mmCIF file of C-alpha atoms in Angstrom:
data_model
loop_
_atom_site.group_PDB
_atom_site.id
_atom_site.type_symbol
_atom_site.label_atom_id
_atom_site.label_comp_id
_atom_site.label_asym_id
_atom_site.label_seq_id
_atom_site.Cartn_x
_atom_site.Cartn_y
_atom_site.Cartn_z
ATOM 1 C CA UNK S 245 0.000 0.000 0.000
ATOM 2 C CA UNK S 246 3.120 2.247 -0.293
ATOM 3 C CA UNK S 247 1.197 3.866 -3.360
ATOM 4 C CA UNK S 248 -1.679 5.113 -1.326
ATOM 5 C CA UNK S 249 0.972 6.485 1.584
ATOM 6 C CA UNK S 250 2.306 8.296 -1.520
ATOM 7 C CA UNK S 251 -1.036 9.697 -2.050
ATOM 8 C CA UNK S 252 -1.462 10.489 1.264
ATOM 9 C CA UNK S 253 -4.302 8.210 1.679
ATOM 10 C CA UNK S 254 -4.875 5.656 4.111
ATOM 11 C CA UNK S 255 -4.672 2.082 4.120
ATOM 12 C CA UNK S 256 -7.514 -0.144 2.766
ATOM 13 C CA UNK S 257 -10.027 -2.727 3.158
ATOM 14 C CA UNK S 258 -7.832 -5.895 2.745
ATOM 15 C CA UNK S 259 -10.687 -7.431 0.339
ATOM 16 C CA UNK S 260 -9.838 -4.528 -1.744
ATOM 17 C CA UNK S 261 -6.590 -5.460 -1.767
ATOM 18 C CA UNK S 262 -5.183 -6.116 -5.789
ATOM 19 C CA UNK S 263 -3.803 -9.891 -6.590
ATOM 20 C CA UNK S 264 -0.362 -9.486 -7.546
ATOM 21 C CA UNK S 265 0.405 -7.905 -11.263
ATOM 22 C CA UNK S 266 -3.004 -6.309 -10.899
ATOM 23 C CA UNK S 267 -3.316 -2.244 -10.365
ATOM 24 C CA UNK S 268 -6.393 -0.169 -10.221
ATOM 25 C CA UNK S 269 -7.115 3.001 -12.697
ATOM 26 C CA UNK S 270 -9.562 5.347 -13.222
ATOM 27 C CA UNK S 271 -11.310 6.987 -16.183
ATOM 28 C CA UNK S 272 -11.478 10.338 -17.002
ATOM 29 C CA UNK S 273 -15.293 10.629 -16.243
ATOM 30 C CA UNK S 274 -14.338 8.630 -12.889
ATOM 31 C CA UNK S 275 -15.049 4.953 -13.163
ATOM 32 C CA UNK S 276 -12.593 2.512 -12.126
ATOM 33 C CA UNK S 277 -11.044 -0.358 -13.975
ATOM 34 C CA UNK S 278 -8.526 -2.970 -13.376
ATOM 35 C CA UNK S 279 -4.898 -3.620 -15.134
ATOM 36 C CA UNK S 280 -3.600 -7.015 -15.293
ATOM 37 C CA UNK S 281 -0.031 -6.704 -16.218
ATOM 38 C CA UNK S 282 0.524 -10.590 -16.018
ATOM 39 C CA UNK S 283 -1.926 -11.290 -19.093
ATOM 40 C CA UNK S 284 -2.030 -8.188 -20.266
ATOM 41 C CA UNK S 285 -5.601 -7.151 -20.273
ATOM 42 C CA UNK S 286 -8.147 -4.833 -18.024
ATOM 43 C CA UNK S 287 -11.453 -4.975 -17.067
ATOM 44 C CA UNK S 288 -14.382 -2.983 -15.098
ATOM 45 C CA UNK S 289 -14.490 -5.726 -11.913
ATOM 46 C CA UNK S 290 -12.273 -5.546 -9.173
ATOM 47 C CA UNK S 291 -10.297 -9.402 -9.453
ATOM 48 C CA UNK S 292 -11.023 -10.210 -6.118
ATOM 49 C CA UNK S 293 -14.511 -8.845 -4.804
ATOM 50 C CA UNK S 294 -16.480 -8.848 -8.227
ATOM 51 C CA UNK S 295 -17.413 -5.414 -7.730
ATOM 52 C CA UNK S 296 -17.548 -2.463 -10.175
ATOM 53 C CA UNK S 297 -16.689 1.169 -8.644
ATOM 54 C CA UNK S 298 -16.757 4.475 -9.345
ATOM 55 C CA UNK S 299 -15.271 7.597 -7.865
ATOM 56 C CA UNK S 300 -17.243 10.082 -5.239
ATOM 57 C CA UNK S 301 -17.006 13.450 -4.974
ATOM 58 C CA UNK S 302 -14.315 15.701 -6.582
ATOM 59 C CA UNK S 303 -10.581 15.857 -5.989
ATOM 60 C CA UNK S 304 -8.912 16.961 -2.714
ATOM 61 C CA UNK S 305 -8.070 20.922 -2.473
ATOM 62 C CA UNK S 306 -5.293 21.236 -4.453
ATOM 63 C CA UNK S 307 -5.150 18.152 -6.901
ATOM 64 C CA UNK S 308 -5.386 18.656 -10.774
ATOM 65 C CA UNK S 309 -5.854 15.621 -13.196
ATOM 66 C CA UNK S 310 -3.152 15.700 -16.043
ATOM 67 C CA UNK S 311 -2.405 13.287 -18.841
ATOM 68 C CA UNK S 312 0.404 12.332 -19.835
ATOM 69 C CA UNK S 313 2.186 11.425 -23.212
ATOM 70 C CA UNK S 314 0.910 8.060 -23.404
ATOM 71 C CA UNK S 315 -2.877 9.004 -22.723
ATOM 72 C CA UNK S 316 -2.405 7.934 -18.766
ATOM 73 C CA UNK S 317 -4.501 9.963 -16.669
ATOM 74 C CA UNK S 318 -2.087 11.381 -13.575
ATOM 75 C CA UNK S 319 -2.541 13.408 -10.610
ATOM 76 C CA UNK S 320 -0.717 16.476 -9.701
ATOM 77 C CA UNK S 321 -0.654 17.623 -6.016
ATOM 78 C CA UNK S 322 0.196 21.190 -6.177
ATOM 79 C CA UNK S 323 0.573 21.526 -1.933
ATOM 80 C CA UNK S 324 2.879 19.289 -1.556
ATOM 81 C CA UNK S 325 4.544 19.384 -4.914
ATOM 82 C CA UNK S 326 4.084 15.763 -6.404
ATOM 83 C CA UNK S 327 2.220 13.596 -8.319
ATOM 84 C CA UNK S 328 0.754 9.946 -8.751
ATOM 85 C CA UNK S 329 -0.720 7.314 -11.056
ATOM 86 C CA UNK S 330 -3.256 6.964 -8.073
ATOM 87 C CA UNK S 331 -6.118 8.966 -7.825
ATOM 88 C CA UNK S 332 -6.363 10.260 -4.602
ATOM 89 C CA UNK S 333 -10.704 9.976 -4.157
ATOM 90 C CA UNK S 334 -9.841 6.079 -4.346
ATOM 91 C CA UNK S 335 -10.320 5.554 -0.839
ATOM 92 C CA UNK S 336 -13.741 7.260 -1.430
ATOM 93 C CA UNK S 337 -15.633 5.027 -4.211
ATOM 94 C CA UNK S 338 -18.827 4.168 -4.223
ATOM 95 C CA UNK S 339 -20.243 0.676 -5.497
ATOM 96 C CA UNK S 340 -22.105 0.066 -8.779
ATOM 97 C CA UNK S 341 -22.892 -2.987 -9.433
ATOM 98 C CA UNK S 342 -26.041 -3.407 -11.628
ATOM 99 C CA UNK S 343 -27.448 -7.003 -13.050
ATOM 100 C CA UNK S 344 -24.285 -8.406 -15.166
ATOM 101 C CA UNK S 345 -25.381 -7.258 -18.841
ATOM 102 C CA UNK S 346 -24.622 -9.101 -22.159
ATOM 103 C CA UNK S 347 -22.771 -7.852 -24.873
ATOM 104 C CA UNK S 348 -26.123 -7.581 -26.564
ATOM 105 C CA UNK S 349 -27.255 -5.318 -23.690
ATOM 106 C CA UNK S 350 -24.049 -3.262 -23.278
ATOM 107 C CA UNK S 351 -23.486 -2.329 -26.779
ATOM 108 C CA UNK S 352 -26.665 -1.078 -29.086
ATOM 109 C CA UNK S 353 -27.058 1.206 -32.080
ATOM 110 C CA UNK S 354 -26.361 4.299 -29.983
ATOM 111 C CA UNK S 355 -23.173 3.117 -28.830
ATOM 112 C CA UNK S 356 -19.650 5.151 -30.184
ATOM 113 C CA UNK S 357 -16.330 3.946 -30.466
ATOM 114 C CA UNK S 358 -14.993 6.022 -27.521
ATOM 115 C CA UNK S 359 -17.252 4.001 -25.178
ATOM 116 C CA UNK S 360 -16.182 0.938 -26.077
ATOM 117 C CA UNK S 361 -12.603 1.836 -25.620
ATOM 118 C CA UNK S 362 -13.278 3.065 -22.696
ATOM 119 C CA UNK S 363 -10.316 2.402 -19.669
ATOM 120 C CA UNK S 364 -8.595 0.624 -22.217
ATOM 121 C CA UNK S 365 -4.775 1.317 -23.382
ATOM 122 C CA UNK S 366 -3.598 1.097 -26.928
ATOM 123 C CA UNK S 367 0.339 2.614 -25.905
ATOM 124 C CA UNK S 368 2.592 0.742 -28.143
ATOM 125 C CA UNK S 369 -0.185 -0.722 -30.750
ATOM 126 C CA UNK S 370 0.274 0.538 -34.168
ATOM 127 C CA UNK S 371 -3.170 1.023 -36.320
ATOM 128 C CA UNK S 372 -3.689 1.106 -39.728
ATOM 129 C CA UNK S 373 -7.068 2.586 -41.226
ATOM 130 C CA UNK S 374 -7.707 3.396 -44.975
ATOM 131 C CA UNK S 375 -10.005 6.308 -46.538
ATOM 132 C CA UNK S 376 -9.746 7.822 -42.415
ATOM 133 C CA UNK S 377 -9.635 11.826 -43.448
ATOM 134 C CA UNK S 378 -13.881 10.995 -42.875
ATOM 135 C CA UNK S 379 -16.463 9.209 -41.860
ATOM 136 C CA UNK S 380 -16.349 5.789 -40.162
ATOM 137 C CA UNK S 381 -12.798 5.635 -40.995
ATOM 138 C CA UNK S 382 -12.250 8.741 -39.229
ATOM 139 C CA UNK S 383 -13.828 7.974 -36.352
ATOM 140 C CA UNK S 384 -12.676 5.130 -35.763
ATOM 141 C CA UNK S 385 -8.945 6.250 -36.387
ATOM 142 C CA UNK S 386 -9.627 8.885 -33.898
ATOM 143 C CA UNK S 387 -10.628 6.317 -31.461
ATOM 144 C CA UNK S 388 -7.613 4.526 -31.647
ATOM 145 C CA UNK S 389 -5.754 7.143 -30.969
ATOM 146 C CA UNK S 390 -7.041 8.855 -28.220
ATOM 147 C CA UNK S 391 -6.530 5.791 -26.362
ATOM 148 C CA UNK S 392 -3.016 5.632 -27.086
ATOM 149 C CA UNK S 393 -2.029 3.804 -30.587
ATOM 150 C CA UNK S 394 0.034 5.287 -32.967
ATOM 151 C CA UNK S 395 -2.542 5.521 -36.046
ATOM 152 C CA UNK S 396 -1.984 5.856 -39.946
ATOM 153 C CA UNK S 397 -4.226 7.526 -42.044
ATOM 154 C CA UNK S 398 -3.695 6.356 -45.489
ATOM 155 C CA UNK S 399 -5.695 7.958 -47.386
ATOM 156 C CA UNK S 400 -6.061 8.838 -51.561
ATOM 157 C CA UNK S 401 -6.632 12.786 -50.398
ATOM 158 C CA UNK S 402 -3.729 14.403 -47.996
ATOM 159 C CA UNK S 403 -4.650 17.803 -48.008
ATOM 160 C CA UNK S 404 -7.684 16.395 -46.469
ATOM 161 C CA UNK S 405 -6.003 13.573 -44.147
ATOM 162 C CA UNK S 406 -3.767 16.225 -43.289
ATOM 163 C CA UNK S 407 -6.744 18.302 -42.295
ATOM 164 C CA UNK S 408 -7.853 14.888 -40.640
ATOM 165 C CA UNK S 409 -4.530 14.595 -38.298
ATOM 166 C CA UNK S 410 -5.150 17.791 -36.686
ATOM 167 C CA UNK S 411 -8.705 17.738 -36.147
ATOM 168 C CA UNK S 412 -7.065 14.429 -34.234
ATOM 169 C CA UNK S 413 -4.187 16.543 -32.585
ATOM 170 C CA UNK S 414 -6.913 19.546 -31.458
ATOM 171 C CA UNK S 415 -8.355 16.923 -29.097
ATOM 172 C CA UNK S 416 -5.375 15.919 -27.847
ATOM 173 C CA UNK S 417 -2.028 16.929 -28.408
ATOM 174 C CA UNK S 418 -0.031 14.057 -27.766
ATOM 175 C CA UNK S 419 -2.076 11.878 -29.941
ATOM 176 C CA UNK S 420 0.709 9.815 -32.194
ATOM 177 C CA UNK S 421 -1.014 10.091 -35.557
ATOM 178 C CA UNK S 422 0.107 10.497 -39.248
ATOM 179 C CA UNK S 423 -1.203 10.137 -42.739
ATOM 180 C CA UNK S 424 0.314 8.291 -45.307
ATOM 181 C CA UNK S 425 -0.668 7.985 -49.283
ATOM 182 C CA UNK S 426 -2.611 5.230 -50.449
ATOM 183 C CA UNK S 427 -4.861 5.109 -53.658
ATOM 184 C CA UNK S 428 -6.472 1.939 -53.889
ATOM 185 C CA UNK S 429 -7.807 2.485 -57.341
ATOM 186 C CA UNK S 430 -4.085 1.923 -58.348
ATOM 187 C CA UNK S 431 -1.638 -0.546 -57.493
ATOM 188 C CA UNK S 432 1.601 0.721 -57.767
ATOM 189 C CA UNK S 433 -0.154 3.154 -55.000
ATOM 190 C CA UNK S 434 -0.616 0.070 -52.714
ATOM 191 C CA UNK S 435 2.547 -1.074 -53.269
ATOM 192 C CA UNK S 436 4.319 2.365 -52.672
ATOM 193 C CA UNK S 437 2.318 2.582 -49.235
ATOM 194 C CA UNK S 438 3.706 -1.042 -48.191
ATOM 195 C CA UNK S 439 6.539 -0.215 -48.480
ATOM 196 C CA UNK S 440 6.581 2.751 -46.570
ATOM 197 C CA UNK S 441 5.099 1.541 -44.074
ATOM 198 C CA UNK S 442 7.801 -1.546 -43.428
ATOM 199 C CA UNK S 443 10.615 1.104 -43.757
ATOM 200 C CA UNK S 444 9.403 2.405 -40.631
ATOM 201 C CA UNK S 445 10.032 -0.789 -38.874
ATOM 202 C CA UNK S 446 6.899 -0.950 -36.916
ATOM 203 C CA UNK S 447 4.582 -3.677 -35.754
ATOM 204 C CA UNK S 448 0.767 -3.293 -37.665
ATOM 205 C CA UNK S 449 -1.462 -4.829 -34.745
ATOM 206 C CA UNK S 450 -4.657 -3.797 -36.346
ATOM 207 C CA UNK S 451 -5.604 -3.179 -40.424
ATOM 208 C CA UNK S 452 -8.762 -1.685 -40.982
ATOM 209 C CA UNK S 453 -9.972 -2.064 -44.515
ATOM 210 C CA UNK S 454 -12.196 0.609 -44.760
ATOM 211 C CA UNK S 455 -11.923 2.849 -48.276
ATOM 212 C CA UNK S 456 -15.292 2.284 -50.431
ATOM 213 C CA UNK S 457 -16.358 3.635 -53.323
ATOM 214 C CA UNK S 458 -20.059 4.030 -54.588
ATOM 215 C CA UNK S 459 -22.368 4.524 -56.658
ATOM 216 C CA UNK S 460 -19.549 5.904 -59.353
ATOM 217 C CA UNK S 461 -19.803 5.796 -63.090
ATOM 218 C CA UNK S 462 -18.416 3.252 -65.127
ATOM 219 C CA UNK S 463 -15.173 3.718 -65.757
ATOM 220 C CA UNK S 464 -11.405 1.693 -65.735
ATOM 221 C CA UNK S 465 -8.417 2.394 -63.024
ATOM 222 C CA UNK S 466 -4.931 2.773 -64.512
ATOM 223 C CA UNK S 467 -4.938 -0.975 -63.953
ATOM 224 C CA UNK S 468 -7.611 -1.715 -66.834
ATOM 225 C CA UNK S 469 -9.949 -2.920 -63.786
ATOM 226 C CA UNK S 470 -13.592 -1.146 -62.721
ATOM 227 C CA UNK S 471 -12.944 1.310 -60.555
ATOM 228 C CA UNK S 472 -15.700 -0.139 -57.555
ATOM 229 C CA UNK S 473 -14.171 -3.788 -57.748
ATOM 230 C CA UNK S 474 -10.616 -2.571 -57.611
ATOM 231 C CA UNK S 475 -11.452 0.672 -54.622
ATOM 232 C CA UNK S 476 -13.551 -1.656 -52.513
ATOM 233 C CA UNK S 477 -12.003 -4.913 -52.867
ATOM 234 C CA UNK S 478 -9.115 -6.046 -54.805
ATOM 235 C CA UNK S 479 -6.676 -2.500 -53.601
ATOM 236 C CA UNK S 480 -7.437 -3.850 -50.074
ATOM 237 C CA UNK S 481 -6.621 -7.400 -50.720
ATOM 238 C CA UNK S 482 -3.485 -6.535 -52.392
ATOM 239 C CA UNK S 483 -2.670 -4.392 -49.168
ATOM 240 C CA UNK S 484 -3.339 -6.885 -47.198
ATOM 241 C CA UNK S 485 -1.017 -9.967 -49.427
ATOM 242 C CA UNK S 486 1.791 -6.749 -49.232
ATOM 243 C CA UNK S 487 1.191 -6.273 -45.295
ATOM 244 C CA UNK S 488 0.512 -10.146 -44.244
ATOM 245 C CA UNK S 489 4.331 -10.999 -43.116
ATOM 246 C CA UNK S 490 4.092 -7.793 -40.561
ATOM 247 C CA UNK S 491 0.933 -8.774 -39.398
ATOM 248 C CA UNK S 492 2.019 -12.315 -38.455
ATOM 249 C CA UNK S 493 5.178 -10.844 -37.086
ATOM 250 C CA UNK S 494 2.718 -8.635 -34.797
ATOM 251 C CA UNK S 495 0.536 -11.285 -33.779
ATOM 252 C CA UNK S 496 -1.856 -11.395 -31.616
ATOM 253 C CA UNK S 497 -3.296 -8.591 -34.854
ATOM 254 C CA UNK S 498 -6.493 -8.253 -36.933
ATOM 255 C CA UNK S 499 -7.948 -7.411 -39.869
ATOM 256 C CA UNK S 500 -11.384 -5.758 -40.110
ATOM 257 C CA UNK S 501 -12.689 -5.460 -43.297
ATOM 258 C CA UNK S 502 -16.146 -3.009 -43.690
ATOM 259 C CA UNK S 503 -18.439 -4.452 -45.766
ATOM 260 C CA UNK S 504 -21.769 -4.101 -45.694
ATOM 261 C CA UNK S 505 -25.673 -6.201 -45.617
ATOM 262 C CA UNK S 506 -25.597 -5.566 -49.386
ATOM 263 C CA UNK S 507 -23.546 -8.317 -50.322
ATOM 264 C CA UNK S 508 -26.737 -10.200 -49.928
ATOM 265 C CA UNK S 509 -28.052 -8.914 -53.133
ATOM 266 C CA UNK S 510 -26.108 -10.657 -55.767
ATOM 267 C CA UNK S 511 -24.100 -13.323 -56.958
ATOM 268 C CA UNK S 512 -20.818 -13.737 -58.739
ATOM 269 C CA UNK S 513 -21.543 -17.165 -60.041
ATOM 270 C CA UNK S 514 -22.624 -17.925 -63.864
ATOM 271 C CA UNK S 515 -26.149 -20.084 -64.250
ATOM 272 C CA UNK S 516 -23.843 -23.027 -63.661
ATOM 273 C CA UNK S 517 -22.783 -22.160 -60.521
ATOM 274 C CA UNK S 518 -19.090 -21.417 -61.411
ATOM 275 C CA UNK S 519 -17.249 -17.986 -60.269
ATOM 276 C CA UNK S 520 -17.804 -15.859 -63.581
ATOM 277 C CA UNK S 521 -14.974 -13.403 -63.004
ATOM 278 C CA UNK S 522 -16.565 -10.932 -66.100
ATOM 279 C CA UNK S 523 -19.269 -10.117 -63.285
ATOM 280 C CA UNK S 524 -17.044 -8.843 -61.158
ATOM 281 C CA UNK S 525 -14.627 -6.002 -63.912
ATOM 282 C CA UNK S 526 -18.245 -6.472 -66.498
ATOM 283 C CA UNK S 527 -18.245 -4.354 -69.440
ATOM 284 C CA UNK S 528 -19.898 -0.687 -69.480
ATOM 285 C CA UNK S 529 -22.987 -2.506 -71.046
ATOM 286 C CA UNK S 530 -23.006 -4.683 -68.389
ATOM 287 C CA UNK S 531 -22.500 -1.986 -65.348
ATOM 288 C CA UNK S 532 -25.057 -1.240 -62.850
ATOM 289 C CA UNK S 533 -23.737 0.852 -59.804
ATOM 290 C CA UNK S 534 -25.927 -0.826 -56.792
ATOM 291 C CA UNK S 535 -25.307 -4.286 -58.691
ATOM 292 C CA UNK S 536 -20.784 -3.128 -58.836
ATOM 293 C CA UNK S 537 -21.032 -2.214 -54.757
ATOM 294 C CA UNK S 538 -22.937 -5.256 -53.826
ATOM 295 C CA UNK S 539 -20.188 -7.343 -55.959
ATOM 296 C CA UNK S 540 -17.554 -5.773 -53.905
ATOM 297 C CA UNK S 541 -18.869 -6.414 -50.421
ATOM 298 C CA UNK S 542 -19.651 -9.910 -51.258
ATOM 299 C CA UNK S 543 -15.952 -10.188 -52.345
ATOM 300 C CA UNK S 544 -15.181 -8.224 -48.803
ATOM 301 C CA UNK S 545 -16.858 -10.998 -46.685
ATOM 302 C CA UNK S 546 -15.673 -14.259 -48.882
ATOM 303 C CA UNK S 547 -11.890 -12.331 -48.469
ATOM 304 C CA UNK S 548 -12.030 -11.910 -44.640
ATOM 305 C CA UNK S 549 -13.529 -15.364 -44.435
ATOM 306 C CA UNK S 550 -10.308 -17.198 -46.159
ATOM 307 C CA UNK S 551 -8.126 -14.628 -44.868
ATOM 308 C CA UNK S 552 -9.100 -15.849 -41.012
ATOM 309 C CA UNK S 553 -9.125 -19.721 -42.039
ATOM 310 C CA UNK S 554 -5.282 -18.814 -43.155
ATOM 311 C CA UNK S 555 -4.094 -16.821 -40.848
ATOM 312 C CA UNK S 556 -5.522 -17.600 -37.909
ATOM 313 C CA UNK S 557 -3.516 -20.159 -36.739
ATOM 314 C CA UNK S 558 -0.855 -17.952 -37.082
ATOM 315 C CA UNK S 559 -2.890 -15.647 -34.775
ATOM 316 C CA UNK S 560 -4.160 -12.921 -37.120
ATOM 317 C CA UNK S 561 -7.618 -12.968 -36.942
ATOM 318 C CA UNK S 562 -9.851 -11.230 -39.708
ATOM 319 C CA UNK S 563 -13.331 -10.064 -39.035
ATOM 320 C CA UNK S 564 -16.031 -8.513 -41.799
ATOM 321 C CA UNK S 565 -18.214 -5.897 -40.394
ATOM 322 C CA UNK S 566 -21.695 -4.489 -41.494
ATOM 323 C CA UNK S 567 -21.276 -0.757 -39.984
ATOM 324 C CA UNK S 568 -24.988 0.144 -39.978
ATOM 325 C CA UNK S 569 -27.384 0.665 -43.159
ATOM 326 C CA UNK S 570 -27.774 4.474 -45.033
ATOM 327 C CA UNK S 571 -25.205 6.008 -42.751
ATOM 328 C CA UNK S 572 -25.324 9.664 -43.533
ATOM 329 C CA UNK S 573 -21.536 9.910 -44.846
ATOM 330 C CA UNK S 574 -19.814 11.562 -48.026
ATOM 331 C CA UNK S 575 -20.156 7.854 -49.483
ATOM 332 C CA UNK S 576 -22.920 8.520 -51.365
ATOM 333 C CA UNK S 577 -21.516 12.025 -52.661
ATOM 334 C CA UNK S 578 -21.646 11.114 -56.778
ATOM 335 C CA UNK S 579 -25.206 10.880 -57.554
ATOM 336 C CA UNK S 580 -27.515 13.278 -56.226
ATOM 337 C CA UNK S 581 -30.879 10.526 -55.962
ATOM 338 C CA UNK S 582 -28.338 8.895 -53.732
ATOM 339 C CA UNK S 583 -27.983 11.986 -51.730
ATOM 340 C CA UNK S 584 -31.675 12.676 -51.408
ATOM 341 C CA UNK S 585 -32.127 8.987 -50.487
ATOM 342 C CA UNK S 586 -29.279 9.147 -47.515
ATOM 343 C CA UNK S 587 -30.519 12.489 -46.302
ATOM 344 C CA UNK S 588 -34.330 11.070 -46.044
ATOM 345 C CA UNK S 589 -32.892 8.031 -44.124
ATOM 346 C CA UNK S 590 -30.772 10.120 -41.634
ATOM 347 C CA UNK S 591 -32.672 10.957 -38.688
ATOM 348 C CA UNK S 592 -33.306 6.575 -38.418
ATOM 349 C CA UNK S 593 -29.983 5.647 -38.702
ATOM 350 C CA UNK S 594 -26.561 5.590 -37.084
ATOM 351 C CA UNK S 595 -24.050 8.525 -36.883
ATOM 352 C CA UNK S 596 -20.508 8.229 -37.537
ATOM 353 C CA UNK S 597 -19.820 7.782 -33.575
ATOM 354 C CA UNK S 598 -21.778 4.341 -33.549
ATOM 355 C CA UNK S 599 -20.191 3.275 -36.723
ATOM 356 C CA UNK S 600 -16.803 3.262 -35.673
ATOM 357 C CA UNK S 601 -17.721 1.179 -33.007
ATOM 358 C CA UNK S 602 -18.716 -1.442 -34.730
ATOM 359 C CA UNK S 603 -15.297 -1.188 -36.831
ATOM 360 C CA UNK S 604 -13.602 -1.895 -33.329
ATOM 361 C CA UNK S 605 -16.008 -3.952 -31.131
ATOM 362 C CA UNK S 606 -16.448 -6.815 -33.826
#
């Protein structure tokens, strides 16, 4: 208990007393959570007593809550000129323990990203998040790093992932976040990224595959491809072949790949049942916008699917994730029925908070 002497607090209950490796934080907003620095993990109930806790009252005369350069909430006393880890209204929590919930119960539509990172640290995790200057992308890189990671943007646009990284940096300064270039609609772009990125000599703990395109016109990338197939899917599953070695090398790491319910909608099979690959680069004859996006995310969830039976021994997990339907975002920005139709849809559907929770929780 030499920490709470430090903080000038008394002794405790000896119930309350951590397990070895264990140590007890707080939140910002004042809850408290649990470290274990054995496995590596935290959580909201104390190890011993099963309780969950939350701070009363305000801090002692004199006290001011800092943060330091790795998003750790600290405490400064300015009386007697020092500072702790601890917060000093420890010794004055009050119990909340409510009927255990299920993950079904604890997370719904109207939960963001930042509550479901909540009390947990990503120092020393590196996160990798495509088309982030907006949207879900954005918010979820955002996430990440106000809760410690170091987060790429890559992104097609970097006047405006530039413009992303300090929107980042205004909330907090400290936040490790950079933008990097990466146009999926061509491949040397993809390749030039990876690249990059392994001169930099970093771990990649989590991928998220989340550039789309929709609703364009028909045309070809530089690559003779259609420009949906190659955004949505095959840039980010050349990224990912590119990236795979890292992401082994980093295990325990994921890959989350946002697709979406519309992959319900179609087929890439010919009448005989065999894998008719004209469907999914057709002809301008053969285009249909809706028909190109639903191609894509089909492709999205088959990809994740293999990529997890393959790599998942080798403990890279993949997940596919449905963010929400007729999100309000600048998705839907070349066609102005599709417009109308997202603007209509917007007060019944998720913001961009709640969709980049679902790019982290699943």
């Amino acid at each position: 208990m030499a920490a709470l002497r430090y903080a000038g607090l008394d002794d405790t209950d000896s119930e309350d007393e951590l397990p070895l490796g264990w140590e007890q934080r707080t939140t910002k907003d004042g809850w408290v959570y649990y470290a274990n620095h054995t496995e590596e993990k935290t959580q909201w109930e104390h190890p011993k007593t099963g309780k969950r806790k939350r701070i009363a009252g305000d801090l002692p005369y004199g006290w001011e809550q800092e943060t330091d350069e790795n998003g750790q909430v600290y405490f400064v006393d300015h009386i007697n000129k020092r500072t702790t880890y601890l917060d000093p209204r420890l010794a004055f929590t009050v119990d909340d323990n409510p009927t255990k919930p299920t993950n079904r119960q604890r997370y719904d539509g109207s939960t963001t990203a930042m509550e479901i990172l909540q009390g947990r640290d990503f120092t020393g995790k590196v996160v990798v998040v495509t088309g982030a200057n907006s949207g879900i992308g954005f918010e979820t890189a955002k996430s990440f790093a106000l809760h410690g990671a170091h987060v790429i943007l890559a992104c097609r646009n970097m006047s405006r992932a530039n413009e992303a990284v300090s929107l980042i940096l205004g909330e907090w300064h400290k936040a490790k976040v950079e933008a990097m270039t990466l146009d999926l609609a061509q491949l040397r772009s993809v390749q030039h990224f990876a690249q990059a990125f392994k001169a930099k000599n970093v771990s990649l703990h989590v991928l998220v595959c989340n550039a789309a395109a929709f609703a364009l016109p028909w045309s070809l990338t530089k690559d003779g491809l259609e420009t949906t197939f190659q955004v949505n899917h095959l840039g980010h599953f050349y990224l990912v072949q590119l990236l795979q070695d890292v992401l082994c090398r980093s295990a325990p790491a994921r890959v989350v790949v946002v697709s979406s319910e519309s992959h319900r909608f179609t087929d890439i099979n010919d009448s005989s049942g065999k894998l008719d690959f004209s469907r999914l680069s057709p002809s301008k004859n053969d285009y249909w916008a809706m028909l190109a996006y639903n191609r894509s995310k089909l492709c999205n969830i088959l990809f994740s699917n293999e990529l997890h039976r393959r790599l998942s021994p080798r403990g890279v997990t993949s997940n596919a994730v449905h963010p929400g339907n007729m999100m309000y975002s600048s998705i839907h920005r070349n066609w102005w029925v599709y417009t109308l139709l997202f603007t209509l849809a917007r007060p019944f559907t998720k913001s961009m908070l709640c969709c980049g929770f679902t790019c982290i929780l699943d």
